[in-house]
PDB file of C-alpha atoms in Angstrom:
ATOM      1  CA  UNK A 194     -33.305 246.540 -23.857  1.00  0.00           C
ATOM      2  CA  UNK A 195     -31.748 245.025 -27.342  1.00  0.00           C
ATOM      3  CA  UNK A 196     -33.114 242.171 -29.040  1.00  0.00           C
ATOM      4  CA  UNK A 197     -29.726 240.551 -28.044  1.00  0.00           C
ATOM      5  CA  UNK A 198     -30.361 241.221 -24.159  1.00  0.00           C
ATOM      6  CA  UNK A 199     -33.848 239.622 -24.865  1.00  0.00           C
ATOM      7  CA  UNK A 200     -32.479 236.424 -26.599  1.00  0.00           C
ATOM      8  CA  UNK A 201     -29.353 235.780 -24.620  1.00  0.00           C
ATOM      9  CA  UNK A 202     -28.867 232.278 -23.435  1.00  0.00           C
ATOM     10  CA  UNK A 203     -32.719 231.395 -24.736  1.00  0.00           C
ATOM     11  CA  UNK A 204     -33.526 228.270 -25.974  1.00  0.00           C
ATOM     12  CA  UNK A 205     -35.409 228.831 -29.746  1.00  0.00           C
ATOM     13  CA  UNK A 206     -36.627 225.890 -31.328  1.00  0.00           C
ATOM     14  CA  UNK A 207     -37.163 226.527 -35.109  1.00  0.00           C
ATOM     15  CA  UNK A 208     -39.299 223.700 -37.151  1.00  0.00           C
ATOM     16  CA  UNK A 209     -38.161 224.435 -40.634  1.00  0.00           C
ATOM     17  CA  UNK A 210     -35.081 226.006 -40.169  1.00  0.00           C
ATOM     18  CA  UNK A 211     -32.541 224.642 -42.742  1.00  0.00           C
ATOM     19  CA  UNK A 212     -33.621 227.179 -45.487  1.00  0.00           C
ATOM     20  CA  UNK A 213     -35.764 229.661 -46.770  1.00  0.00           C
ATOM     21  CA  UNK A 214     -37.557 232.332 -43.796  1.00  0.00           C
ATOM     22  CA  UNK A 215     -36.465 229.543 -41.180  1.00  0.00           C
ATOM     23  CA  UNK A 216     -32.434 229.583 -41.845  1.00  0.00           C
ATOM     24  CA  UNK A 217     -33.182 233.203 -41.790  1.00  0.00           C
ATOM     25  CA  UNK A 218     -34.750 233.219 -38.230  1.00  0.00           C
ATOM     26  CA  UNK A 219     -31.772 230.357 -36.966  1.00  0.00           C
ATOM     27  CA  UNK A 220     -29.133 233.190 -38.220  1.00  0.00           C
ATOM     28  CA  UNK A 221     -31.072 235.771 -36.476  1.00  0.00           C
ATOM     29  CA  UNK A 222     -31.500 234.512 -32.829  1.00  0.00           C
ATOM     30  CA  UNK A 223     -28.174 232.870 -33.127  1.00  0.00           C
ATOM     31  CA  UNK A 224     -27.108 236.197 -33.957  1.00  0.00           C
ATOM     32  CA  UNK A 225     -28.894 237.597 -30.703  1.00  0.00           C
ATOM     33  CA  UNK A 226     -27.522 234.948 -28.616  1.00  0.00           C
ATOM     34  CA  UNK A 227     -29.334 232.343 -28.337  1.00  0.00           C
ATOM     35  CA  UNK A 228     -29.146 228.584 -28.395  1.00  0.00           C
ATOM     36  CA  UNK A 229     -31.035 226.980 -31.393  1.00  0.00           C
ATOM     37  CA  UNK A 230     -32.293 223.666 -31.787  1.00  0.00           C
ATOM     38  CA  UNK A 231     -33.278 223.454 -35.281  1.00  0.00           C
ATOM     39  CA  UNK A 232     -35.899 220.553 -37.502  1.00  0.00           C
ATOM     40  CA  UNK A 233     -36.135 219.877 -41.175  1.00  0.00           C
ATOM     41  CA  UNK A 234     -37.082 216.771 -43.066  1.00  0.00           C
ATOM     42  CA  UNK A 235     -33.287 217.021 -44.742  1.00  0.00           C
ATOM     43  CA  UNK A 236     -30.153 215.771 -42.754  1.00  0.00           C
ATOM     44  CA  UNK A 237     -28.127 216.965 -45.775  1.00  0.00           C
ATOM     45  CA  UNK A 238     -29.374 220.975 -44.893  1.00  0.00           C
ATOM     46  CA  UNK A 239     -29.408 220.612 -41.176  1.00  0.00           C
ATOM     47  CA  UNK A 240     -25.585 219.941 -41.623  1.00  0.00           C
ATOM     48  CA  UNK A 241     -25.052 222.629 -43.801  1.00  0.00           C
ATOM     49  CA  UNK A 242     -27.115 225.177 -40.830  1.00  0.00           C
ATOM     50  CA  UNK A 243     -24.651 222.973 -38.115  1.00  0.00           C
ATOM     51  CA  UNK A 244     -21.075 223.820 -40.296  1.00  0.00           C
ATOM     52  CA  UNK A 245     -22.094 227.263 -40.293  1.00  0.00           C
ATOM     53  CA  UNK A 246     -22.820 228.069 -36.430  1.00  0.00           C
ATOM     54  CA  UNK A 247     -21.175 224.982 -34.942  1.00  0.00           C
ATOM     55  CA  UNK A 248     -22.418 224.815 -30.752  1.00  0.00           C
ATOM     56  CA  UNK A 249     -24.535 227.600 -30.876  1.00  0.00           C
ATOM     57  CA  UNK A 250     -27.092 224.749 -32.929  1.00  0.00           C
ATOM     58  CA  UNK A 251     -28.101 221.691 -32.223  1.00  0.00           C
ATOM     59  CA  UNK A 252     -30.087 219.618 -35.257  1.00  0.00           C
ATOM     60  CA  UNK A 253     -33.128 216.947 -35.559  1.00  0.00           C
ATOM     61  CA  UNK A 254     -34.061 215.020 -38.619  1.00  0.00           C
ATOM     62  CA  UNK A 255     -38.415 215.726 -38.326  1.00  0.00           C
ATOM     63  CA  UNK A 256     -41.337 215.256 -40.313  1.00  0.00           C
ATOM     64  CA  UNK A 257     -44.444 217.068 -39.546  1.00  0.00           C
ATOM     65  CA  UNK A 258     -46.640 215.475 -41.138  1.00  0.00           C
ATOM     66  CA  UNK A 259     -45.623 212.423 -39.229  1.00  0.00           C
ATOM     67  CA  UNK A 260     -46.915 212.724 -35.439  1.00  0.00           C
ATOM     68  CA  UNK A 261     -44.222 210.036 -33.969  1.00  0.00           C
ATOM     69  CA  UNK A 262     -42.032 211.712 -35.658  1.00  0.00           C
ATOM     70  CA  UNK A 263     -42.604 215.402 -33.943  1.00  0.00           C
ATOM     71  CA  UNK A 264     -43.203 213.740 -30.532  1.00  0.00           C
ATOM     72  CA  UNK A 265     -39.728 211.798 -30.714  1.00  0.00           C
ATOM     73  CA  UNK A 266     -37.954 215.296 -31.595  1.00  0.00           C
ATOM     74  CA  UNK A 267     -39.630 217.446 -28.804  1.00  0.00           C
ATOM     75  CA  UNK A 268     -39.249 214.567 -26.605  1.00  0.00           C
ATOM     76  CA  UNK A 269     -35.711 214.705 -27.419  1.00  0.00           C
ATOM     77  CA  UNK A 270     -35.235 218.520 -27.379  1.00  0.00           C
ATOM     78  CA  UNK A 271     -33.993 220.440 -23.760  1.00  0.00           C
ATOM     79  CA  UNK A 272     -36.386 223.157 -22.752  1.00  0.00           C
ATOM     80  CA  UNK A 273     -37.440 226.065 -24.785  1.00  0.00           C
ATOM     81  CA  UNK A 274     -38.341 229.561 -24.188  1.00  0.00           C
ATOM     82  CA  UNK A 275     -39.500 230.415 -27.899  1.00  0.00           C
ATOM     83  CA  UNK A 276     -41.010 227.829 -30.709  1.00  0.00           C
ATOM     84  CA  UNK A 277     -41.186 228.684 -34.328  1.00  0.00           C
ATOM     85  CA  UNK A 278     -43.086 226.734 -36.533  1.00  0.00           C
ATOM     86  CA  UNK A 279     -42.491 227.611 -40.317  1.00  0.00           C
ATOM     87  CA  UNK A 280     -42.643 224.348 -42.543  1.00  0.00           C
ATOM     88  CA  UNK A 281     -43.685 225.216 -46.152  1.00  0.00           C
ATOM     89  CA  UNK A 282     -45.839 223.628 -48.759  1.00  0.00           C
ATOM     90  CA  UNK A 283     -48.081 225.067 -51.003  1.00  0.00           C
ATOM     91  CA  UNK A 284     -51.271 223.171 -52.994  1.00  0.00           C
ATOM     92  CA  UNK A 285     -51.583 224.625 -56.768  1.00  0.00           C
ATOM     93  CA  UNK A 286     -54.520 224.058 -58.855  1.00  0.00           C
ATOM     94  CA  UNK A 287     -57.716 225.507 -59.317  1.00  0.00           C
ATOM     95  CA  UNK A 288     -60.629 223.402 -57.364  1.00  0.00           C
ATOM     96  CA  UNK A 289     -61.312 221.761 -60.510  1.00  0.00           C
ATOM     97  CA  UNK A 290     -57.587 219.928 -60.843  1.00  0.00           C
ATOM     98  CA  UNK A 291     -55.770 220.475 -57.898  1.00  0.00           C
ATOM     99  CA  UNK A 292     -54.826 216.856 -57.013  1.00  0.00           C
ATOM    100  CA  UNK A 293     -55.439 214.894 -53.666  1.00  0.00           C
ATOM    101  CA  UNK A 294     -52.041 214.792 -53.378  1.00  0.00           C
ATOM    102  CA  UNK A 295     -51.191 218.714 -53.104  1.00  0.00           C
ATOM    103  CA  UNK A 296     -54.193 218.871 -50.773  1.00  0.00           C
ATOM    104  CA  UNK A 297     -52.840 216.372 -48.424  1.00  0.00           C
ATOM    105  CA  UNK A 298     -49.259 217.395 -49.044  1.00  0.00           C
ATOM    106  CA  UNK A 299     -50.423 221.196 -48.020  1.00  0.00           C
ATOM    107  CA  UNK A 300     -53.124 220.814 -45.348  1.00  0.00           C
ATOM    108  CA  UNK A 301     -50.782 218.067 -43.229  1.00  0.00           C
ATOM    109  CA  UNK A 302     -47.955 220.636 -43.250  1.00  0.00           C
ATOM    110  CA  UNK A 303     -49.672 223.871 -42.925  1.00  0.00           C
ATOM    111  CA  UNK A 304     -51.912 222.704 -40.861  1.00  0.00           C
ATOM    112  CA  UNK A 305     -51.829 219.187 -38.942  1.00  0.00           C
ATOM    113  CA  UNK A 306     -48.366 219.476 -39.115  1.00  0.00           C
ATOM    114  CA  UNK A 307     -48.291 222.880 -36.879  1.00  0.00           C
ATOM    115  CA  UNK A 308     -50.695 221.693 -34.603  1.00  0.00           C
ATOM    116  CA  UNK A 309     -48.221 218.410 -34.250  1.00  0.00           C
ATOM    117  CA  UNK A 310     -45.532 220.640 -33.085  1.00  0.00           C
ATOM    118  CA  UNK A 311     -47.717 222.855 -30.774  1.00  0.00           C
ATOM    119  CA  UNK A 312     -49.270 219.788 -28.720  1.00  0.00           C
ATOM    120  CA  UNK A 313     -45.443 217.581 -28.655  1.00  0.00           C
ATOM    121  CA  UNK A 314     -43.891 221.744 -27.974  1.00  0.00           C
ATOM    122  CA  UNK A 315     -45.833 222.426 -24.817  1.00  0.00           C
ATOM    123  CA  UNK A 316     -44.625 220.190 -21.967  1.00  0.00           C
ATOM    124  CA  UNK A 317     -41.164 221.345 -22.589  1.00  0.00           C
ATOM    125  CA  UNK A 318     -42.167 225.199 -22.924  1.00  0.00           C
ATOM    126  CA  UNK A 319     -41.800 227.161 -20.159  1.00  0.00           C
ATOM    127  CA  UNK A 320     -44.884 229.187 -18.830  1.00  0.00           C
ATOM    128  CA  UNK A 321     -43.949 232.462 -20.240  1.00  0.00           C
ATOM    129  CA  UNK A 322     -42.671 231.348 -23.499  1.00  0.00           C
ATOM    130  CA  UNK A 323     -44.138 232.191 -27.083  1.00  0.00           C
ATOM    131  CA  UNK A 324     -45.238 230.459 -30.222  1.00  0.00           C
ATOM    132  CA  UNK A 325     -44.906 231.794 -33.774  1.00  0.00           C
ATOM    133  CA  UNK A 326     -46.958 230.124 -36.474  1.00  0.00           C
ATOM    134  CA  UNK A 327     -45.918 231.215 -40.051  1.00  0.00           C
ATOM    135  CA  UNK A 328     -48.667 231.740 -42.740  1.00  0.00           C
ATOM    136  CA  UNK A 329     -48.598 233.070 -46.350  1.00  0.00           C
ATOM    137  CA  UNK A 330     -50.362 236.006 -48.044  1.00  0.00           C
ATOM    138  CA  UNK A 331     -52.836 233.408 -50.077  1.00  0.00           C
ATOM    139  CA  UNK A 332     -54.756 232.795 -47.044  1.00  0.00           C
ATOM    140  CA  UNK A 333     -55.371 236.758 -46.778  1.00  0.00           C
ATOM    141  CA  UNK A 334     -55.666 237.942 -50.416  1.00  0.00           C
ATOM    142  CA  UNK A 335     -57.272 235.906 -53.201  1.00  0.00           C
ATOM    143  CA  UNK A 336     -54.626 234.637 -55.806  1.00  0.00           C
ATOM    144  CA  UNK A 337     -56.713 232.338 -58.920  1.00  0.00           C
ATOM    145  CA  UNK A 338     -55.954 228.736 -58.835  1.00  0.00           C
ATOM    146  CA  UNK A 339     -54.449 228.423 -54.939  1.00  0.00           C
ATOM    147  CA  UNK A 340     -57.881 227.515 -52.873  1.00  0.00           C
ATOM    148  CA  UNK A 341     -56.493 225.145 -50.891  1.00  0.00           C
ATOM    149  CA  UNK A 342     -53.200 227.097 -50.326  1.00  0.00           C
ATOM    150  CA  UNK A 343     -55.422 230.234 -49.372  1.00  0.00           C
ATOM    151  CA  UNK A 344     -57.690 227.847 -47.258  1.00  0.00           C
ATOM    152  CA  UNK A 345     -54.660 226.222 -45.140  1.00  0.00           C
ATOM    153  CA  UNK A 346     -53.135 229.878 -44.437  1.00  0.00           C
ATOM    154  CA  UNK A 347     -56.519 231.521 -43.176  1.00  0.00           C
ATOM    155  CA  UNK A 348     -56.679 228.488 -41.378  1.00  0.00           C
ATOM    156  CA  UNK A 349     -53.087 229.079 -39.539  1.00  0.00           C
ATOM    157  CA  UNK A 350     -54.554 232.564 -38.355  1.00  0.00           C
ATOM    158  CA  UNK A 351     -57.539 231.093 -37.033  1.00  0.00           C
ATOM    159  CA  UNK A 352     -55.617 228.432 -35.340  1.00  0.00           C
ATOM    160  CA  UNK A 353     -52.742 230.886 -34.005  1.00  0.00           C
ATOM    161  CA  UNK A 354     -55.975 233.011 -31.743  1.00  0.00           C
ATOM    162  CA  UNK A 355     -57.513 229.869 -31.177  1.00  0.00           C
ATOM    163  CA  UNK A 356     -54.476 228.974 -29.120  1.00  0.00           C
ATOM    164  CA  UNK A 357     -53.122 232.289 -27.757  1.00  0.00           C
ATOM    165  CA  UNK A 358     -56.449 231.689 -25.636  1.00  0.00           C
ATOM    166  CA  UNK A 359     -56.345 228.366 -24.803  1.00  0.00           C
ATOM    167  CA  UNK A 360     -52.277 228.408 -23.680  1.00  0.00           C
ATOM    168  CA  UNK A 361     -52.380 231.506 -21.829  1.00  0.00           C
ATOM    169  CA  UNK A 362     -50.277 232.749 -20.327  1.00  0.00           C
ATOM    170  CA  UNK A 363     -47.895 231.468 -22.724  1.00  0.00           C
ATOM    171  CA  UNK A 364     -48.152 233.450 -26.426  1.00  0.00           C
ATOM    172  CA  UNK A 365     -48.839 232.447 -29.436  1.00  0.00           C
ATOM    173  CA  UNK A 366     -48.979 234.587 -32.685  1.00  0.00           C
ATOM    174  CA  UNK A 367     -49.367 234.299 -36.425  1.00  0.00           C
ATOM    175  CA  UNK A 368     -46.616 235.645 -38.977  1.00  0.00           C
ATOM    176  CA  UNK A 369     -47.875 236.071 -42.566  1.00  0.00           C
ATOM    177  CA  UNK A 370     -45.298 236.711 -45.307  1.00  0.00           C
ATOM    178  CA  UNK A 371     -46.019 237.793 -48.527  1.00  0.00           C
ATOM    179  CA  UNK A 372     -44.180 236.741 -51.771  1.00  0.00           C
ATOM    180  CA  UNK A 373     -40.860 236.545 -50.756  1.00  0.00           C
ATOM    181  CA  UNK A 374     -37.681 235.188 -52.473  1.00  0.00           C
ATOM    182  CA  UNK A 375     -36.798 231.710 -51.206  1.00  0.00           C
ATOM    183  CA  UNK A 376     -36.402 228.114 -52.484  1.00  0.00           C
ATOM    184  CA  UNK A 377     -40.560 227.639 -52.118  1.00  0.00           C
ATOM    185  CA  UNK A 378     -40.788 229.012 -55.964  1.00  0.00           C
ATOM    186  CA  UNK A 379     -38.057 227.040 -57.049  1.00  0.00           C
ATOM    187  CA  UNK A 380     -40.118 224.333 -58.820  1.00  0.00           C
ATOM    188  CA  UNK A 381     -40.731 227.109 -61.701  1.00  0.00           C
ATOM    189  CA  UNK A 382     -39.073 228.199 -64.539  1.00  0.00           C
ATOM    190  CA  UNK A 383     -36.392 230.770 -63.697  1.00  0.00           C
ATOM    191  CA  UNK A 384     -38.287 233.108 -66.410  1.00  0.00           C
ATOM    192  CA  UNK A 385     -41.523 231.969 -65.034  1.00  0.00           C
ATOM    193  CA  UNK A 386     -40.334 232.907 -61.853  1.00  0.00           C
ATOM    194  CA  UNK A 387     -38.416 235.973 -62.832  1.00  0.00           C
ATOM    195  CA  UNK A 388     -42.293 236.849 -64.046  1.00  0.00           C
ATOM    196  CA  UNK A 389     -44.235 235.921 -60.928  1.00  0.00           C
ATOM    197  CA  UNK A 390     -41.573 238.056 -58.951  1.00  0.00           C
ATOM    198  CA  UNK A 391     -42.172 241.581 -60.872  1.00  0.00           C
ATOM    199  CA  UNK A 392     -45.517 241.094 -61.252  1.00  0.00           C
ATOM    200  CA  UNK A 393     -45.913 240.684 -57.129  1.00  0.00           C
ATOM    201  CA  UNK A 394     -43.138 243.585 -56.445  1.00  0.00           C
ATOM    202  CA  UNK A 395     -45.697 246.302 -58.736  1.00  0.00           C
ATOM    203  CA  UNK A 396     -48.389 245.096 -56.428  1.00  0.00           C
ATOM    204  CA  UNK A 397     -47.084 245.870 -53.389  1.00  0.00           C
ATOM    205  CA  UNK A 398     -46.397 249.635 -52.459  1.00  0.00           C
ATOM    206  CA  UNK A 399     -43.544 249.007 -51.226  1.00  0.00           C
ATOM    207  CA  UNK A 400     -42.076 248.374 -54.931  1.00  0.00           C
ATOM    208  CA  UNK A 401     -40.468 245.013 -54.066  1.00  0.00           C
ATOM    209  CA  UNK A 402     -40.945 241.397 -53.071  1.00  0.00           C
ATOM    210  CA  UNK A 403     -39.770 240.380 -49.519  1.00  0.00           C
ATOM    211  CA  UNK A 404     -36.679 238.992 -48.394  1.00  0.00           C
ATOM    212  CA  UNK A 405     -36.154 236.375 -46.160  1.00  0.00           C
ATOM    213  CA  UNK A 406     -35.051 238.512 -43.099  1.00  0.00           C
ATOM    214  CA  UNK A 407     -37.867 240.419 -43.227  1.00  0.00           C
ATOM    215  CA  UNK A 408     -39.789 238.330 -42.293  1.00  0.00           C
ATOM    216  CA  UNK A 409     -37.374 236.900 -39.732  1.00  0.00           C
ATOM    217  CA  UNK A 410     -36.931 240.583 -38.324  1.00  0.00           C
ATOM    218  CA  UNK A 411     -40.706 240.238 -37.291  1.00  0.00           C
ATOM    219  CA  UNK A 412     -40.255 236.963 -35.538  1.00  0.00           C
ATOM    220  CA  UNK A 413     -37.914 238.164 -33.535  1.00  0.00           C
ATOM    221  CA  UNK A 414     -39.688 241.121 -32.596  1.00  0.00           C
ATOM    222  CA  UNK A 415     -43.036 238.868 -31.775  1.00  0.00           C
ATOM    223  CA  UNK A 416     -40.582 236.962 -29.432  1.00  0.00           C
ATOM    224  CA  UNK A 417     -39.110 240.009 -27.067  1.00  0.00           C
ATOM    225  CA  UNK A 418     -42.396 241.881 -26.999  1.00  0.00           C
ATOM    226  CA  UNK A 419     -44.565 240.359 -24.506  1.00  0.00           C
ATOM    227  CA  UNK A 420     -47.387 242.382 -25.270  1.00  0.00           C
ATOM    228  CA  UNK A 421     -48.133 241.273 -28.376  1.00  0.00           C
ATOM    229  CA  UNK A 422     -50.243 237.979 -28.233  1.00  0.00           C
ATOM    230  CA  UNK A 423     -53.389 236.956 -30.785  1.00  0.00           C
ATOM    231  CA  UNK A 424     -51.907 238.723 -33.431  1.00  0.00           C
ATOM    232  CA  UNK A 425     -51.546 238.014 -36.743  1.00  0.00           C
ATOM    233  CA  UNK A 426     -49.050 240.106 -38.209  1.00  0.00           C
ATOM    234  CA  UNK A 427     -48.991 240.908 -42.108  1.00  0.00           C
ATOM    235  CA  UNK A 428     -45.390 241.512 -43.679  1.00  0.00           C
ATOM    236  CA  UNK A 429     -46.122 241.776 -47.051  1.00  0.00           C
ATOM    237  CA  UNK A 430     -44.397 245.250 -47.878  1.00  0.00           C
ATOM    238  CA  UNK A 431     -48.727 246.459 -48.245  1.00  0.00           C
ATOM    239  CA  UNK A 432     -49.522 244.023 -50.869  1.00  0.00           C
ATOM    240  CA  UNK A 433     -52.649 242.961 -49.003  1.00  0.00           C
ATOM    241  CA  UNK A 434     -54.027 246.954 -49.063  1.00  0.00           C
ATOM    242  CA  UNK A 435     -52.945 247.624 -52.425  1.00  0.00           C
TER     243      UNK A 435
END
């Protein structure tokens, strides 16, 4: 059966959607027929993802840092077969300097923020839906000066198992992407950046850095397959065994 038979008529609720790997996964399952209901701090990008696939999308304004704020958009939302949680933040700084504000800014979105969405997600899921929980490489493979980064990402994959037990028989998994191009790195220099992105493309064997839809191609997958639950899936084009 095609991922489209899978997805058709589904109801995928994507926190994080309006850019980066979570536009990616909206254009995917839209793609495969489904009916998206997509979150993002930004009312200016969630129009931009609701011009571009008109009724197949519907659009809330969410915070997930905020817990009012993710229980008034599940409340709101119809129900779902499929949840994806991908908000990102990152903390940079060595443990020396990194400032309370990164930490909080990180750990509330990586973190408190997911497990926001996971409690306000359930009573609208339906008992043999999924969860996906995205994480980054940092929490997997030590990178100088991103501790708290590296400690909020191992903590996704502990919290992703965690929960694949508790919710049973509904799944829940763990995607971790490696460096991959999207507007996350856009705070640096565009040579800076330019740098960063070479430097992680001749660590990985694969010979590049990822794109957006890889990453998305593995969501989707994690959704159809029913037999995959617990896991936390590396797509990192084999930076982590390099």
């Amino acid at each position: 059966m095609t991922t489209g038979n899978r997805l058709q008529g589904q109801h995928v609720i994507v926190i994080g959607g309006s850019t980066g790997i979570g536009r990616a996964v909206v254009d995917d399952v839209v793609g495969a027929g489904s009916i998206v209901t997509v979150g993002s701090r930004s009312a200016e990008k969630l129009s931009a993802v609701a011009a571009e696939h008109g009724d197949r999308v519907k659009t809330g304004v969410v915070d997930v840092t905020d817990e009012d704020s993710v229980r008034a958009f599940f409340a709101a939302a119809e129900q779902s077969d499929h949840v994806v949680v991908c908000p990102g933040d990152m903390a940079v700084g060595s443990a020396a300097d990194v400032t309370r504000s990164a930490i909080d800014g990180c750990l509330n979105t990586k973190i408190i923020g997911q497990l926001w969405c996971v409690r306000h997600a359930l009573p609208s899921l339906t008992a043999t839906g999924s969860m996906t929980l995205l994480a980054g490489a940092a929490g997997f493979r030590a990178y100088s000066g991103m501790p708290v980064t590296a400690a909020a990402n191992a903590g996704i994959g502990g919290l992703g198992q965690s929960l694949a037990l508790e919710l049973a028989p509904r799944r829940v998994n763990v995607v971790v992407a490696g460096v991959v191009d999207t507007p996350l790195w856009s705070g640096m220099e565009t040579g800076q950046r330019e740098q960063f992105y070479a430097a992680a493309a001749a660590q990985t064997p694969v010979g590049r850095i990822g794109r957006p839809t890889d990453i998305s191609a593995t969501v989707l997958h994690v959704m159809i397959n029913d037999f995959i639950d617990g896991a936390v899936l590396m797509v990192d084009g084999g930076a982590l065994i390099a």
